[in-house]
Coordinates of C-alpha atoms in Angstrom, one line a residue:
Chain A
X1 CA -151.8 117.4 -147.3
X2 CA -149.4 116.7 -150.3
X3 CA -147.3 119.6 -151.4
X4 CA -145.3 119.4 -154.2
X5 CA -142.2 121.8 -154.6
X6 CA -141.0 122.5 -158.1
X7 CA -137.1 123.1 -158.0
X8 CA -134.6 124.0 -160.5
X9 CA -130.8 123.5 -160.3
X10 CA -129.1 126.6 -161.6
X11 CA -125.4 127.9 -161.6
X12 CA -124.8 129.5 -158.4
X13 CA -126.2 133.0 -158.9
X14 CA -123.7 134.5 -156.2
X15 CA -121.0 134.3 -158.9
X16 CA -119.5 138.0 -158.9
X17 CA -119.8 139.7 -162.2
X18 CA -116.2 139.8 -162.9
X19 CA -116.1 135.8 -163.0
X20 CA -119.6 135.6 -164.7
X21 CA -119.3 134.3 -168.4
X22 CA -121.6 133.2 -171.1
X23 CA -121.6 131.3 -174.1
X24 CA -123.5 133.3 -176.8
X25 CA -123.8 130.4 -179.3
X26 CA -125.7 128.1 -176.7
X27 CA -127.2 131.2 -175.2
X28 CA -126.5 130.2 -171.5
X29 CA -124.0 131.0 -168.7
X30 CA -120.8 128.9 -168.5
X31 CA -120.6 127.1 -165.2
X32 CA -116.7 127.9 -164.7
X33 CA -115.7 127.1 -161.2
X34 CA -119.1 128.0 -159.9
X35 CA -121.1 125.4 -158.0
X36 CA -124.8 124.3 -159.0
X37 CA -127.1 124.7 -156.5
X38 CA -131.1 125.0 -155.9
X39 CA -132.2 128.3 -157.5
X40 CA -132.5 130.7 -154.7
X41 CA -136.4 131.2 -154.2
X42 CA -136.9 127.5 -154.9
X43 CA -135.1 126.6 -151.9
X44 CA -137.2 129.2 -149.8
X45 CA -140.1 127.5 -151.4
X46 CA -138.8 124.1 -150.0
X47 CA -138.4 125.8 -146.5
X48 CA -141.9 126.9 -146.5
X49 CA -143.2 123.4 -147.3
X50 CA -141.0 121.8 -144.8
X51 CA -142.3 124.1 -142.2
X52 CA -145.9 123.2 -142.7
X53 CA -144.6 119.5 -142.1
X54 CA -142.9 120.6 -139.1
X55 CA -146.2 121.6 -137.7
X56 CA -148.4 118.8 -139.2
X57 CA -146.3 115.6 -139.5
X58 CA -148.7 113.8 -141.9
X59 CA -147.7 116.5 -144.6
X60 CA -146.0 114.8 -147.6
X61 CA -143.4 116.9 -149.4
X62 CA -142.4 116.1 -152.8
X63 CA -139.5 117.7 -154.6
X64 CA -139.9 117.6 -158.3
X65 CA -137.6 119.0 -160.6
X66 CA -137.0 119.0 -164.5
X67 CA -133.4 118.5 -165.6
X68 CA -130.5 116.5 -166.6
X69 CA -128.9 113.8 -164.3
X70 CA -126.9 116.5 -162.4
X71 CA -130.1 117.7 -161.1
X72 CA -130.4 114.7 -158.8
X73 CA -127.8 116.7 -156.6
X74 CA -130.6 119.4 -155.9
X75 CA -133.1 116.5 -155.2
X76 CA -130.4 115.1 -152.6
X77 CA -130.4 118.5 -151.0
X78 CA -134.2 118.4 -150.7
X79 CA -134.2 115.0 -149.5
X80 CA -131.5 115.9 -146.9
X81 CA -133.7 118.8 -145.6
X82 CA -136.0 116.1 -145.1
X83 CA -138.5 116.3 -148.1
X84 CA -140.3 113.0 -148.3
X85 CA -140.0 112.1 -152.0
X86 CA -138.0 113.1 -155.0
X87 CA -139.0 113.1 -158.7
X88 CA -136.8 114.1 -161.6
X89 CA -138.1 114.5 -165.3
X90 CA -135.1 113.7 -167.5
X91 CA -133.8 116.0 -170.3
X92 CA -130.3 116.2 -171.7
X93 CA -131.2 119.9 -172.9
X94 CA -129.1 122.7 -171.8
X95 CA -129.8 126.2 -171.9
X96 CA -133.1 128.1 -172.0
X97 CA -136.1 125.9 -171.9
X98 CA -139.3 127.8 -172.7
X99 CA -141.2 128.5 -169.6
X100 CA -144.7 127.5 -171.3
X101 CA -143.2 124.3 -172.3
X102 CA -141.9 123.5 -168.8
X103 CA -145.1 124.6 -167.1
X104 CA -146.6 121.8 -169.3
X105 CA -144.1 119.3 -168.2
X106 CA -144.5 120.1 -164.5
X107 CA -148.2 120.0 -164.6
X108 CA -148.3 116.7 -166.7
X109 CA -145.8 115.0 -164.1
X110 CA -148.0 116.4 -161.0
X111 CA -150.9 114.8 -162.5
X112 CA -149.2 111.5 -163.2
X113 CA -147.8 111.3 -159.7
X114 CA -151.6 111.6 -158.3
X115 CA -151.9 115.4 -158.1
X116 CA -151.3 117.9 -155.1
X117 CA -153.2 119.9 -152.6
X118 CA -150.4 122.6 -152.9
X119 CA -147.7 123.2 -155.7
X120 CA -145.0 125.7 -154.4
X121 CA -142.6 127.5 -156.7
X122 CA -139.8 130.0 -156.2
X123 CA -141.1 133.5 -157.5
X124 CA -138.4 133.5 -160.4
X125 CA -135.6 131.5 -161.4
X126 CA -132.1 132.6 -160.5
X127 CA -131.0 132.2 -164.0
X128 CA -133.4 133.8 -166.5
X129 CA -135.5 135.5 -163.8
X130 CA -138.5 135.1 -166.0
X131 CA -141.2 134.5 -163.3
X132 CA -143.5 132.6 -165.6
X133 CA -143.5 128.8 -164.7
X134 CA -145.4 129.0 -161.6
X135 CA -148.3 131.1 -163.1
X136 CA -148.4 129.1 -166.0
X137 CA -148.2 125.8 -164.1
X138 CA -151.2 126.9 -162.2
X139 CA -153.1 127.7 -165.3
X140 CA -152.5 124.2 -166.8
X141 CA -153.5 122.6 -163.6
X142 CA -156.3 125.1 -163.2
X143 CA -155.3 126.1 -159.8
X144 CA -155.8 129.5 -157.9
X145 CA -152.4 131.2 -157.6
X146 CA -151.0 133.3 -154.7
X147 CA -147.9 135.1 -155.7
X148 CA -145.1 136.4 -153.6
X149 CA -146.1 134.3 -150.5
X150 CA -143.6 134.1 -147.6
X151 CA -145.1 131.4 -145.4
X152 CA -148.2 129.4 -145.3
X153 CA -150.2 127.0 -143.0
X154 CA -152.8 124.4 -143.7
X155 CA -156.4 125.6 -142.6
X156 CA -159.8 124.1 -143.0
X157 CA -160.1 123.0 -146.6
X158 CA -157.3 125.3 -147.7
X159 CA -154.3 127.2 -147.0
X160 CA -153.5 130.7 -145.4
X161 CA -150.7 132.4 -146.6
X162 CA -148.7 135.8 -145.8
X163 CA -147.8 137.6 -149.1
X164 CA -145.9 140.8 -149.9
X165 CA -147.7 142.3 -152.9
X166 CA -147.6 145.9 -154.4
X167 CA -149.8 147.4 -151.4
X168 CA -147.7 145.8 -148.6
X169 CA -148.2 142.6 -146.5
X170 CA -151.5 140.7 -146.3
X171 CA -152.8 137.6 -145.1
X172 CA -154.7 135.6 -147.8
X173 CA -156.7 132.4 -147.8
X174 CA -157.5 130.0 -150.7
X175 CA -159.2 126.5 -151.0
X176 CA -157.0 123.7 -152.1
X177 CA -155.7 122.7 -154.5
X178 CA -153.9 125.7 -155.0
X179 CA -150.3 127.0 -156.2
X180 CA -148.1 129.6 -154.8
X181 CA -145.0 131.5 -155.6
X182 CA -142.5 132.0 -152.9
X183 CA -140.5 135.1 -152.4
X184 CA -137.6 135.3 -149.8
X185 CA -138.0 136.4 -146.3
X186 CA -136.3 136.0 -142.8
X187 CA -139.1 133.5 -141.8
X188 CA -138.0 131.3 -144.9
X189 CA -134.3 131.1 -144.9
X190 CA -133.6 127.5 -145.9
X191 CA -132.7 125.0 -143.3
X192 CA -129.0 123.6 -143.2
X193 CA -129.5 119.6 -143.4
X194 CA -127.8 117.6 -140.6
X195 CA -125.1 115.4 -141.4
X196 CA -127.1 112.2 -140.6
X197 CA -130.1 113.5 -143.0
X198 CA -127.3 114.1 -145.6
X199 CA -126.1 110.6 -145.5
X200 CA -129.7 109.3 -145.5
X201 CA -130.6 111.2 -148.6
X202 CA -128.1 109.3 -150.6
X203 CA -130.0 106.2 -149.9
X204 CA -133.5 107.6 -150.6
X205 CA -135.1 106.6 -154.1
X206 CA -135.5 109.3 -156.9
X207 CA -138.2 108.6 -159.4
X208 CA -137.2 109.3 -162.8
X209 CA -139.6 109.8 -165.7
X210 CA -139.2 110.7 -169.4
X211 CA -140.7 113.3 -171.6
X212 CA -141.9 110.3 -173.7
X213 CA -143.9 108.5 -170.7
X214 CA -145.6 111.9 -170.1
X215 CA -146.5 112.2 -173.7
X216 CA -144.7 115.5 -174.3
X217 CA -143.0 116.5 -177.3
X218 CA -139.4 117.9 -176.5
X219 CA -140.0 120.3 -179.2
X220 CA -142.2 122.6 -177.2
X221 CA -139.3 123.4 -175.0
X222 CA -137.5 125.4 -177.9
X223 CA -138.2 124.8 -181.5
X224 CA -141.8 124.7 -181.3
X225 CA -142.0 127.3 -178.4
X226 CA -143.8 130.3 -178.7
X227 CA -141.0 132.7 -177.9
X228 CA -137.5 132.5 -178.9
X229 CA -134.4 133.8 -177.1
X230 CA -132.5 135.3 -180.1
X231 CA -129.5 136.7 -178.3
X232 CA -127.8 136.7 -174.9
X233 CA -125.0 139.0 -174.0
X234 CA -122.9 140.8 -171.3
X235 CA -123.8 144.7 -171.8
X236 CA -120.5 146.7 -172.2
X237 CA -120.3 149.0 -169.2
X238 CA -118.5 152.2 -170.1
X239 CA -119.2 153.9 -166.7
X240 CA -117.2 156.7 -165.7
X241 CA -117.6 157.7 -162.1
X242 CA -116.6 161.3 -160.9
X243 CA -115.0 160.7 -157.4
X244 CA -115.5 164.2 -155.6
X245 CA -112.3 165.3 -154.0
X246 CA -111.7 167.3 -151.1
X247 CA -109.9 167.9 -148.0
X248 CA -112.3 166.9 -145.3
X249 CA -115.5 164.8 -145.6
X250 CA -117.5 168.0 -145.2
X251 CA -115.8 169.7 -148.3
X252 CA -116.6 166.5 -150.4
X253 CA -120.2 166.7 -148.9
X254 CA -120.8 170.5 -150.0
X255 CA -119.2 169.8 -153.4
X256 CA -121.4 166.7 -153.9
X257 CA -124.5 168.7 -153.3
X258 CA -123.5 171.2 -155.8
X259 CA -122.9 168.1 -158.2
X260 CA -126.2 166.5 -157.5
X261 CA -128.1 169.8 -158.1
X262 CA -126.4 170.1 -161.5
X263 CA -128.0 166.8 -162.5
X264 CA -131.0 168.7 -162.7
X265 CA -133.4 166.1 -161.3
X266 CA -134.3 167.6 -158.2
Chain B
X1 CA -158.0 143.6 -187.5
X2 CA -155.2 142.9 -185.0
X3 CA -154.2 145.3 -182.5
X4 CA -151.5 146.4 -179.8
X5 CA -153.4 146.5 -176.6
X6 CA -152.2 148.4 -173.6
X7 CA -154.0 146.4 -170.7
X8 CA -154.4 148.7 -167.7
X9 CA -155.9 147.7 -164.4
X10 CA -157.6 150.5 -162.3
X11 CA -159.2 149.1 -159.2
X12 CA -161.2 151.7 -157.4
X13 CA -160.7 154.1 -160.4
X14 CA -157.1 154.7 -159.8
X15 CA -154.7 154.5 -162.8
X16 CA -151.3 153.2 -162.0
X17 CA -148.7 156.0 -161.9
X18 CA -146.9 154.3 -165.0
X19 CA -150.0 153.6 -166.9
X20 CA -149.1 156.3 -169.7
X21 CA -145.6 154.5 -169.8
X22 CA -147.5 151.6 -171.1
X23 CA -149.2 153.6 -173.9
X24 CA -145.7 155.3 -174.6
X25 CA -144.2 151.5 -175.3
X26 CA -147.6 150.6 -177.0
X27 CA -147.3 153.4 -179.5
X28 CA -143.6 152.5 -180.5
X29 CA -144.7 149.0 -181.1
X30 CA -147.9 149.9 -183.0
X31 CA -145.7 152.2 -185.3
X32 CA -143.2 149.6 -186.0
X33 CA -145.8 146.9 -186.8
X34 CA -148.1 149.4 -188.4
X35 CA -151.4 148.4 -186.4
X36 CA -153.4 150.5 -184.1
X37 CA -152.7 151.0 -180.6
X38 CA -155.9 150.5 -178.3
X39 CA -156.3 150.1 -174.6
X40 CA -158.2 147.6 -172.5
X41 CA -159.1 149.1 -169.1
X42 CA -160.4 146.8 -166.3
X43 CA -161.5 148.2 -162.9
X44 CA -164.2 150.0 -161.0
X45 CA -165.3 153.7 -161.2
X46 CA -163.7 154.3 -164.2
X47 CA -165.3 157.8 -165.0
X48 CA -163.2 159.7 -167.2
X49 CA -160.3 157.2 -167.3
X50 CA -161.0 155.9 -170.7
X51 CA -160.7 159.6 -172.1
X52 CA -157.5 159.9 -170.5
X53 CA -156.1 156.7 -172.4
X54 CA -157.5 158.3 -175.7
X55 CA -155.9 161.6 -174.9
X56 CA -152.4 159.5 -174.7
X57 CA -152.5 157.8 -177.7
X58 CA -155.2 154.9 -177.7
X59 CA -157.2 155.0 -180.7
X60 CA -160.0 152.9 -179.2
X61 CA -160.6 151.9 -175.4
X62 CA -162.3 148.5 -174.5
X63 CA -163.5 148.7 -170.9
X64 CA -164.6 146.2 -168.1
X65 CA -166.3 148.0 -165.2
X66 CA -167.5 146.1 -162.3
X67 CA -168.0 146.9 -158.5
X68 CA -166.4 143.5 -157.8
X69 CA -163.1 144.8 -159.3
X70 CA -163.1 147.6 -156.7
X71 CA -160.2 145.9 -155.1
X72 CA -157.6 143.7 -157.0
X73 CA -158.8 140.0 -156.8
X74 CA -156.5 138.0 -159.1
X75 CA -159.1 135.5 -160.3
X76 CA -161.9 138.0 -161.0
X77 CA -159.1 140.4 -162.7
X78 CA -157.9 137.4 -164.8
X79 CA -161.4 136.8 -166.0
X80 CA -162.3 140.3 -166.8
X81 CA -158.8 140.9 -168.3
X82 CA -159.2 137.9 -170.7
X83 CA -162.5 139.1 -171.9
X84 CA -161.3 142.9 -172.4
X85 CA -158.3 141.9 -174.4
X86 CA -160.2 139.3 -176.5
X87 CA -162.7 142.1 -177.4
X88 CA -159.7 144.1 -178.2
X89 CA -158.3 141.6 -180.8
X90 CA -154.8 141.4 -179.7
X91 CA -151.7 140.8 -181.7
X92 CA -149.7 142.1 -178.8
X93 CA -151.0 142.8 -175.0
X94 CA -148.8 145.0 -173.0
X95 CA -148.9 145.1 -169.1
X96 CA -146.8 146.8 -166.5
X97 CA -144.5 144.5 -164.5
X98 CA -146.0 145.6 -161.4
X99 CA -147.0 142.8 -158.8
X100 CA -150.5 142.8 -160.5
X101 CA -149.2 142.4 -164.1
X102 CA -146.3 140.1 -163.3
X103 CA -149.0 137.8 -161.7
X104 CA -151.5 138.1 -164.5
X105 CA -149.4 138.5 -167.5
X106 CA -148.1 134.8 -167.8
X107 CA -151.4 133.6 -166.9
X108 CA -153.0 135.7 -169.5
X109 CA -150.5 134.6 -172.1
X110 CA -151.3 130.9 -171.2
X111 CA -155.0 131.3 -171.7
X112 CA -154.6 133.1 -174.9
X113 CA -152.1 130.7 -176.1
X114 CA -149.6 133.3 -177.1
X115 CA -146.0 133.9 -176.4
X116 CA -145.0 135.6 -173.0
X117 CA -141.9 138.0 -172.2
X118 CA -141.6 139.4 -168.7
X119 CA -139.9 142.4 -167.3
X120 CA -138.9 144.0 -170.5
X121 CA -136.9 147.2 -170.2
X122 CA -136.2 148.0 -173.9
X123 CA -138.2 147.6 -177.1
X124 CA -136.0 147.1 -180.3
X125 CA -138.1 148.0 -183.3
X126 CA -135.6 147.8 -186.0
X127 CA -136.2 144.8 -188.4
X128 CA -139.1 143.4 -186.3
X129 CA -140.1 144.0 -182.9
X130 CA -137.8 142.4 -180.2
X131 CA -137.9 142.4 -176.4
X132 CA -134.8 142.9 -174.2
X133 CA -134.7 142.2 -170.5
X134 CA -132.1 141.8 -167.8
X135 CA -131.4 138.2 -167.1
X136 CA -129.0 136.3 -164.5
X137 CA -129.6 138.7 -162.0
X138 CA -128.7 141.6 -164.3
X139 CA -125.4 140.3 -165.2
X140 CA -126.5 139.8 -168.7
X141 CA -129.1 140.9 -171.2
X142 CA -131.2 138.6 -173.7
X143 CA -133.4 139.6 -176.6
X144 CA -136.5 137.7 -177.2
X145 CA -138.6 137.3 -180.5
X146 CA -142.3 136.2 -180.1
X147 CA -143.1 133.4 -182.5
X148 CA -146.9 133.1 -181.7
X149 CA -149.5 135.5 -181.5
X150 CA -150.5 137.2 -179.2
X151 CA -147.4 138.5 -177.5
X152 CA -148.1 139.1 -174.0
X153 CA -145.4 141.3 -172.6
X154 CA -145.1 142.7 -169.2
X155 CA -142.8 146.1 -169.2
X156 CA -140.9 147.2 -166.3
X157 CA -142.2 150.1 -164.6
X158 CA -140.3 153.4 -165.3
X159 CA -138.4 151.8 -168.1
X160 CA -140.2 153.6 -170.9
X161 CA -140.9 157.1 -171.8
X162 CA -144.5 157.9 -171.2
X163 CA -146.9 158.7 -174.1
X164 CA -147.4 162.6 -174.0
X165 CA -150.9 164.1 -173.7
X166 CA -152.3 165.0 -177.4
X167 CA -155.3 167.0 -176.4
X168 CA -157.6 165.1 -178.6
X169 CA -159.5 162.6 -176.1
X170 CA -162.0 161.5 -179.0
X171 CA -162.4 158.0 -180.0
X172 CA -164.8 155.1 -179.5
X173 CA -165.2 153.7 -175.9
X174 CA -166.4 150.1 -175.9
X175 CA -167.8 148.6 -172.7
X176 CA -167.3 144.8 -172.7
X177 CA -170.1 143.0 -171.1
X178 CA -168.6 140.4 -168.8
X179 CA -170.6 138.7 -166.0
X180 CA -168.4 138.2 -162.9
X181 CA -169.4 135.4 -160.5
X182 CA -168.3 136.6 -156.9
X183 CA -167.9 132.7 -156.3
X184 CA -165.0 132.7 -158.9
X185 CA -163.1 134.6 -156.4
X186 CA -160.8 131.9 -154.7
X187 CA -158.0 133.9 -153.3
X188 CA -159.2 136.0 -150.4
X189 CA -157.5 138.7 -148.5
X190 CA -158.4 138.1 -144.8
X191 CA -156.2 140.7 -143.1
X192 CA -153.9 143.6 -144.3
X193 CA -150.8 143.9 -142.2
X194 CA -150.0 147.7 -141.5
X195 CA -146.1 148.0 -140.8
X196 CA -143.9 150.7 -139.6
X197 CA -143.2 151.4 -143.3
X198 CA -141.9 154.6 -144.5
X199 CA -144.9 156.9 -145.0
X200 CA -145.4 158.5 -148.6
X201 CA -143.3 157.7 -151.4
X202 CA -143.7 154.2 -153.0
X203 CA -140.4 153.0 -154.0
X204 CA -141.5 151.6 -157.5
X205 CA -142.9 155.0 -158.4
X206 CA -140.2 157.2 -156.7
X207 CA -138.3 160.0 -158.7
X208 CA -135.6 160.0 -155.9
X209 CA -134.5 157.1 -153.7
X210 CA -132.0 157.3 -150.6
X211 CA -130.7 153.9 -149.9
X212 CA -128.7 152.3 -147.0
X213 CA -126.8 149.2 -146.6
X214 CA -124.6 147.3 -144.2
X215 CA -122.0 150.2 -144.0
X216 CA -124.6 152.2 -142.0
X217 CA -123.8 149.7 -139.1
X218 CA -126.8 149.7 -137.0
X219 CA -130.7 150.5 -137.3
X220 CA -130.4 154.0 -135.3
X221 CA -128.3 155.2 -138.3
X222 CA -131.0 155.1 -140.9
X223 CA -132.4 158.4 -139.1
X224 CA -129.6 160.2 -140.8
X225 CA -130.7 158.8 -144.2
X226 CA -134.3 159.6 -143.4
X227 CA -133.4 163.3 -142.9
X228 CA -131.8 163.5 -146.2
X229 CA -135.0 161.8 -147.7
X230 CA -137.1 164.1 -146.0
X231 CA -135.3 167.2 -147.6
X232 CA -135.4 165.6 -151.2
X233 CA -139.0 164.2 -151.0
X234 CA -137.2 160.8 -151.7
X235 CA -138.4 157.2 -151.1
X236 CA -136.3 155.1 -148.5
X237 CA -134.6 152.0 -149.4
X238 CA -131.9 149.6 -148.3
X239 CA -129.9 146.8 -149.6
X240 CA -130.4 143.2 -148.6
X241 CA -127.6 143.2 -146.0
X242 CA -129.4 146.1 -144.0
X243 CA -132.7 144.1 -144.2
X244 CA -131.1 140.6 -143.3
X245 CA -129.5 142.3 -140.4
X246 CA -133.1 143.4 -139.3
X247 CA -132.3 147.3 -139.4
X248 CA -135.2 148.1 -141.6
X249 CA -138.1 146.2 -142.8
X250 CA -138.2 143.8 -146.1
X251 CA -140.5 146.4 -147.9
X252 CA -137.6 148.7 -148.3
X253 CA -135.3 146.2 -149.9
X254 CA -134.1 146.8 -153.4
X255 CA -132.5 144.2 -155.6
X256 CA -133.1 141.1 -157.2
X257 CA -134.6 139.7 -154.0
X258 CA -136.6 142.8 -153.3
X259 CA -137.9 145.5 -155.4
X260 CA -136.9 146.9 -158.8
X261 CA -136.9 150.5 -158.8
X262 CA -135.9 153.1 -161.7
X263 CA -135.8 156.5 -160.1
X264 CA -134.2 159.7 -161.8
X265 CA -131.7 159.7 -158.6
X266 CA -130.6 156.9 -156.7
X267 CA -128.1 157.7 -153.6
X268 CA -126.4 154.5 -152.1
X269 CA -125.0 155.1 -148.7
X270 CA -123.0 152.4 -147.3
X271 CA -124.0 150.1 -150.0
X272 CA -121.1 148.0 -151.5
X273 CA -123.1 147.2 -154.6
X274 CA -123.4 143.4 -154.9
X275 CA -124.8 142.2 -158.3
X276 CA -128.1 141.2 -157.0
X277 CA -128.4 145.0 -155.5
X278 CA -127.4 146.3 -158.8
X279 CA -129.8 144.3 -160.5
X280 CA -132.6 146.1 -159.0
X281 CA -131.4 149.5 -159.9
X282 CA -130.8 148.8 -163.4
X283 CA -133.2 151.6 -164.7
X284 CA -131.9 154.3 -162.5
X285 CA -131.0 157.5 -164.3
X286 CA -128.3 158.8 -162.0
X287 CA -126.5 156.9 -159.1
X288 CA -124.6 158.7 -156.6
X289 CA -122.5 156.5 -154.1
X290 CA -121.2 157.5 -150.8
X291 CA -118.7 154.8 -149.3
X292 CA -115.6 154.6 -147.4
X293 CA -114.3 151.6 -149.6
X294 CA -112.8 153.1 -153.0
X295 CA -112.9 149.6 -154.3
X296 CA -116.6 149.0 -153.8
X297 CA -118.2 147.8 -156.8
X298 CA -121.1 150.5 -156.5
X299 CA -118.4 153.0 -157.9
X300 CA -118.4 151.0 -161.1
X301 CA -122.3 151.6 -161.4
X302 CA -122.1 155.3 -159.8
X303 CA -121.9 158.5 -161.8
X304 CA -120.9 160.4 -158.7
X305 CA -119.1 159.1 -155.8
X306 CA -117.5 160.1 -152.5
X307 CA -115.0 157.9 -150.8
X308 CA -115.3 158.7 -147.2
X309 CA -117.1 158.1 -144.0
X310 CA -120.9 158.3 -144.6
X311 CA -121.6 159.7 -141.0
X312 CA -119.5 162.7 -141.6
X313 CA -120.6 163.2 -145.1
X314 CA -124.3 162.7 -144.9
X315 CA -125.2 165.4 -142.3
X316 CA -123.5 168.3 -144.3
X317 CA -125.0 166.8 -147.7
X318 CA -128.5 167.3 -146.0
X319 CA -127.9 170.8 -144.7
X320 CA -126.2 171.9 -148.0
X321 CA -128.9 170.6 -150.2
X322 CA -131.5 171.9 -147.8
X323 CA -130.0 175.3 -148.3
X324 CA -129.7 175.2 -152.0
X325 CA -133.3 173.8 -152.7
X326 CA -134.5 176.5 -150.4
X327 CA -136.2 174.5 -147.9

């Protein structure tokens, strides 16, 4: 079984709001002192793929990214986690890239590298939180889609996955080829690569492709995209908290109860 | 003639709790663009549901009704939705950003070759319709314009005023003939897993939520939280730290990596307020925080706060509210 995991390199989403800055002209976050990391849910998706490989060693796990040269670091990390192959589609664009365009790039790349039995995505990017690329890539590849999965295994002619939907947990099955978006759960906390594997990852090849080779017009990523992000801003917070004072916790609690009632929502 | 189409899914004849919010959002867009608001309703056992949508502002309803749509199955729902929406001649398609809408919205947008915006919390109508949504885990906001019709937009649950009932439930109802092939259903549910989840209130729809974090210290301490939740008829939630510690199940997690909630009242107990948690409560009307650390970021979001040991505050708060509410 060949699993392709689509990953994106992002500015560390754990940057606290006090240090978070944006560039309103470029309409993107400013990196500042933050690290570049694999987007949170994408790293969980890698873990899900590698767990399949742990059980069935013939599984091939390919990490695929669409991003600038710096995104090779994300692929090195994936290789250090013991993904088998790494592919990068090159772009020097920064800022928001339209999800419909990104989906076309990923789908074309997956076809060019010989297809996949399973394509995994994080449930949403840890930058723009759009949750569109997985769905749209599945459409482009005409694959069925399972969203919000936390783990999967290979079964006869398909896969079985556990997912967390609106109505709670369920186990679902689908025939391959199939696409899944992965959400975080204790079961897919990403593994920490071993030092030896980190060293070896630096010697492994990374296949690089260009949009030209894929026959894709880069304009679909922004100028000719169906959606334009017109504005990015940090909303002003003029929140005033009323701290309830009192001699004892009990007194505070009684006053708080009155104050909650005064909100008139109960 | 192009329409604003509110796409509503009703498996087993059940309208989602936020269906009329979609019509509320739709009516504002329709007024701004000067086009009619219609509804597309996809499901089974629809009975009087089309009339309910007419009574809440849709001027026409397109329906796809099929026994195969008794439970949500993504492949069949997508096929049915595509047909229903096409029949309704969309300029804009609105879906709820619940699990189903978030899954199908982008796929539908790709099929219709339109422009997709997801998880919208604000619709700007001055000088053309624009869609606003939180990005970077709630640390920033972005405003989007759709350049290619149809716009396919998913709307965060409880972010919009629901359309009021207008009394007049008259209007054309157009059944759309769709032949669904059971073979087209690729994704199959083979097992539903019951969990020891809190009974009753569904977090996404909850009007009141009581939520606990790392400050609670251990699983047993969620019992005190449950007593307050019972008095208020509230949903029980937790921060990621409490879920990661294994104190409560994942289904209770609120935040960027859990559920997005928008209650009228959110009571955060022992929650510091990491940005990824605050991202999940963006739409909450009133936030109350109880935390012993006065510097905790949650107080930057809260309207009312108590700085003290929650274990001393909570029992008295529960008792007092019980008295005041006459329970």
